[in-house]
mmCIF file with all atom_site columns, C-alpha atoms in Angstrom:
data_model
loop_
_atom_site.group_PDB
_atom_site.id
_atom_site.type_symbol
_atom_site.label_atom_id
_atom_site.label_alt_id
_atom_site.label_comp_id
_atom_site.label_asym_id
_atom_site.label_entity_id
_atom_site.label_seq_id
_atom_site.pdbx_PDB_ins_code
_atom_site.Cartn_x
_atom_site.Cartn_y
_atom_site.Cartn_z
_atom_site.occupancy
_atom_site.B_iso_or_equiv
_atom_site.pdbx_formal_charge
_atom_site.auth_seq_id
_atom_site.auth_comp_id
_atom_site.auth_asym_id
_atom_site.auth_atom_id
_atom_site.pdbx_PDB_model_num
ATOM 1  C CA . UNK A 1 1  ? -8.399  -114.018 128.328 1.00 0.00 ? 1  UNK A CA 1
ATOM 2  C CA . UNK A 1 2  ? -10.477 -112.358 131.029 1.00 0.00 ? 2  UNK A CA 1
ATOM 3  C CA . UNK A 1 3  ? -9.661  -108.956 129.571 1.00 0.00 ? 3  UNK A CA 1
ATOM 4  C CA . UNK A 1 4  ? -12.214 -109.500 126.779 1.00 0.00 ? 4  UNK A CA 1
ATOM 5  C CA . UNK A 1 5  ? -15.184 -109.860 129.115 1.00 0.00 ? 5  UNK A CA 1
ATOM 6  C CA . UNK A 1 6  ? -17.750 -107.052 128.992 1.00 0.00 ? 6  UNK A CA 1
ATOM 7  C CA . UNK A 1 7  ? -18.082 -104.699 131.923 1.00 0.00 ? 7  UNK A CA 1
ATOM 8  C CA . UNK A 1 8  ? -21.120 -104.750 134.181 1.00 0.00 ? 8  UNK A CA 1
ATOM 9  C CA . UNK A 1 9  ? -22.352 -101.579 132.504 1.00 0.00 ? 9  UNK A CA 1
ATOM 10 C CA . UNK A 1 10 ? -22.027 -103.082 129.015 1.00 0.00 ? 10 UNK A CA 1
ATOM 11 C CA . UNK A 1 11 ? -23.799 -106.233 130.154 1.00 0.00 ? 11 UNK A CA 1
ATOM 12 C CA . UNK A 1 12 ? -26.596 -104.185 131.715 1.00 0.00 ? 12 UNK A CA 1
ATOM 13 C CA . UNK A 1 13 ? -27.004 -102.179 128.486 1.00 0.00 ? 13 UNK A CA 1
ATOM 14 C CA . UNK A 1 14 ? -27.115 -105.370 126.406 1.00 0.00 ? 14 UNK A CA 1
ATOM 15 C CA . UNK A 1 15 ? -29.718 -106.942 128.674 1.00 0.00 ? 15 UNK A CA 1
ATOM 16 C CA . UNK A 1 16 ? -31.713 -103.691 128.694 1.00 0.00 ? 16 UNK A CA 1
ATOM 17 C CA . UNK A 1 17 ? -31.748 -103.639 124.891 1.00 0.00 ? 17 UNK A CA 1
ATOM 18 C CA . UNK A 1 18 ? -32.783 -107.291 124.814 1.00 0.00 ? 18 UNK A CA 1
ATOM 19 C CA . UNK A 1 19 ? -35.563 -106.627 127.302 1.00 0.00 ? 19 UNK A CA 1
ATOM 20 C CA . UNK A 1 20 ? -36.835 -103.716 125.193 1.00 0.00 ? 20 UNK A CA 1
ATOM 21 C CA . UNK A 1 21 ? -36.925 -105.893 122.067 1.00 0.00 ? 21 UNK A CA 1
ATOM 22 C CA . UNK A 1 22 ? -38.726 -108.653 123.923 1.00 0.00 ? 22 UNK A CA 1
ATOM 23 C CA . UNK A 1 23 ? -41.276 -106.158 125.282 1.00 0.00 ? 23 UNK A CA 1
ATOM 24 C CA . UNK A 1 24 ? -41.886 -104.807 121.778 1.00 0.00 ? 24 UNK A CA 1
ATOM 25 C CA . UNK A 1 25 ? -42.484 -108.313 120.464 1.00 0.00 ? 25 UNK A CA 1
ATOM 26 C CA . UNK A 1 26 ? -44.807 -109.171 123.344 1.00 0.00 ? 26 UNK A CA 1
ATOM 27 C CA . UNK A 1 27 ? -46.765 -105.967 122.712 1.00 0.00 ? 27 UNK A CA 1
ATOM 28 C CA . UNK A 1 28 ? -47.040 -106.789 118.999 1.00 0.00 ? 28 UNK A CA 1
ATOM 29 C CA . UNK A 1 29 ? -48.194 -110.344 119.717 1.00 0.00 ? 29 UNK A CA 1
ATOM 30 C CA . UNK A 1 30 ? -50.685 -109.101 122.294 1.00 0.00 ? 30 UNK A CA 1
ATOM 31 C CA . UNK A 1 31 ? -52.135 -106.645 119.770 1.00 0.00 ? 31 UNK A CA 1
ATOM 32 C CA . UNK A 1 32 ? -52.471 -109.427 117.184 1.00 0.00 ? 32 UNK A CA 1
ATOM 33 C CA . UNK A 1 33 ? -54.150 -111.676 119.745 1.00 0.00 ? 33 UNK A CA 1
ATOM 34 C CA . UNK A 1 34 ? -56.643 -108.964 120.717 1.00 0.00 ? 34 UNK A CA 1
ATOM 35 C CA . UNK A 1 35 ? -57.426 -108.292 117.046 1.00 0.00 ? 35 UNK A CA 1
ATOM 36 C CA . UNK A 1 36 ? -57.871 -112.019 116.409 1.00 0.00 ? 36 UNK A CA 1
ATOM 37 C CA . UNK A 1 37 ? -60.123 -112.357 119.455 1.00 0.00 ? 37 UNK A CA 1
ATOM 38 C CA . UNK A 1 38 ? -62.277 -109.457 118.283 1.00 0.00 ? 38 UNK A CA 1
ATOM 39 C CA . UNK A 1 39 ? -62.571 -111.004 114.814 1.00 0.00 ? 39 UNK A CA 1
ATOM 40 C CA . UNK A 1 40 ? -63.563 -114.335 116.369 1.00 0.00 ? 40 UNK A CA 1
ATOM 41 C CA . UNK A 1 41 ? -66.264 -112.621 118.414 1.00 0.00 ? 41 UNK A CA 1
ATOM 42 C CA . UNK A 1 42 ? -67.624 -110.933 115.294 1.00 0.00 ? 42 UNK A CA 1
ATOM 43 C CA . UNK A 1 43 ? -67.630 -114.263 113.460 1.00 0.00 ? 43 UNK A CA 1
ATOM 44 C CA . UNK A 1 44 ? -69.538 -115.941 116.306 1.00 0.00 ? 44 UNK A CA 1
ATOM 45 C CA . UNK A 1 45 ? -72.069 -113.100 116.309 1.00 0.00 ? 45 UNK A CA 1
ATOM 46 C CA . UNK A 1 46 ? -72.487 -113.344 112.542 1.00 0.00 ? 46 UNK A CA 1
ATOM 47 C CA . UNK A 1 47 ? -73.055 -117.117 112.726 1.00 0.00 ? 47 UNK A CA 1
ATOM 48 C CA . UNK A 1 48 ? -75.609 -116.577 115.492 1.00 0.00 ? 48 UNK A CA 1
ATOM 49 C CA . UNK A 1 49 ? -77.419 -113.976 113.402 1.00 0.00 ? 49 UNK A CA 1
ATOM 50 C CA . UNK A 1 50 ? -77.528 -116.372 110.454 1.00 0.00 ? 50 UNK A CA 1
ATOM 51 C CA . UNK A 1 51 ? -78.932 -119.128 112.671 1.00 0.00 ? 51 UNK A CA 1
ATOM 52 C CA . UNK A 1 52 ? -81.655 -116.798 113.943 1.00 0.00 ? 52 UNK A CA 1
ATOM 53 C CA . UNK A 1 53 ? -82.480 -115.708 110.385 1.00 0.00 ? 53 UNK A CA 1
ATOM 54 C CA . UNK A 1 54 ? -82.718 -119.362 109.296 1.00 0.00 ? 54 UNK A CA 1
ATOM 55 C CA . UNK A 1 55 ? -84.937 -120.206 112.272 1.00 0.00 ? 55 UNK A CA 1
ATOM 56 C CA . UNK A 1 56 ? -87.256 -117.278 111.525 1.00 0.00 ? 56 UNK A CA 1
ATOM 57 C CA . UNK A 1 57 ? -87.422 -118.302 107.865 1.00 0.00 ? 57 UNK A CA 1
ATOM 58 C CA . UNK A 1 58 ? -88.333 -121.882 108.793 1.00 0.00 ? 58 UNK A CA 1
ATOM 59 C CA . UNK A 1 59 ? -90.971 -120.724 111.285 1.00 0.00 ? 59 UNK A CA 1
ATOM 60 C CA . UNK A 1 60 ? -92.539 -118.266 108.828 1.00 0.00 ? 60 UNK A CA 1
ATOM 61 C CA . UNK A 1 61 ? -92.787 -120.885 106.059 1.00 0.00 ? 61 UNK A CA 1
ATOM 62 C CA . UNK A 1 62 ? -94.390 -123.530 108.275 1.00 0.00 ? 62 UNK A CA 1
#
């Protein structure tokens, strides 16, 4: 029964492969988060610009 256990080298390779996959996924998620954060910043800037334009319009008309 113990003869079917993987060797230390096989276990190390398996864990190394798992670590590489996890790192790839973390990198992909980090890239998505950064992109999402940048889009949120642009949205906040756009809303601010619209508020300023509305304020200027109200001030000019009054």
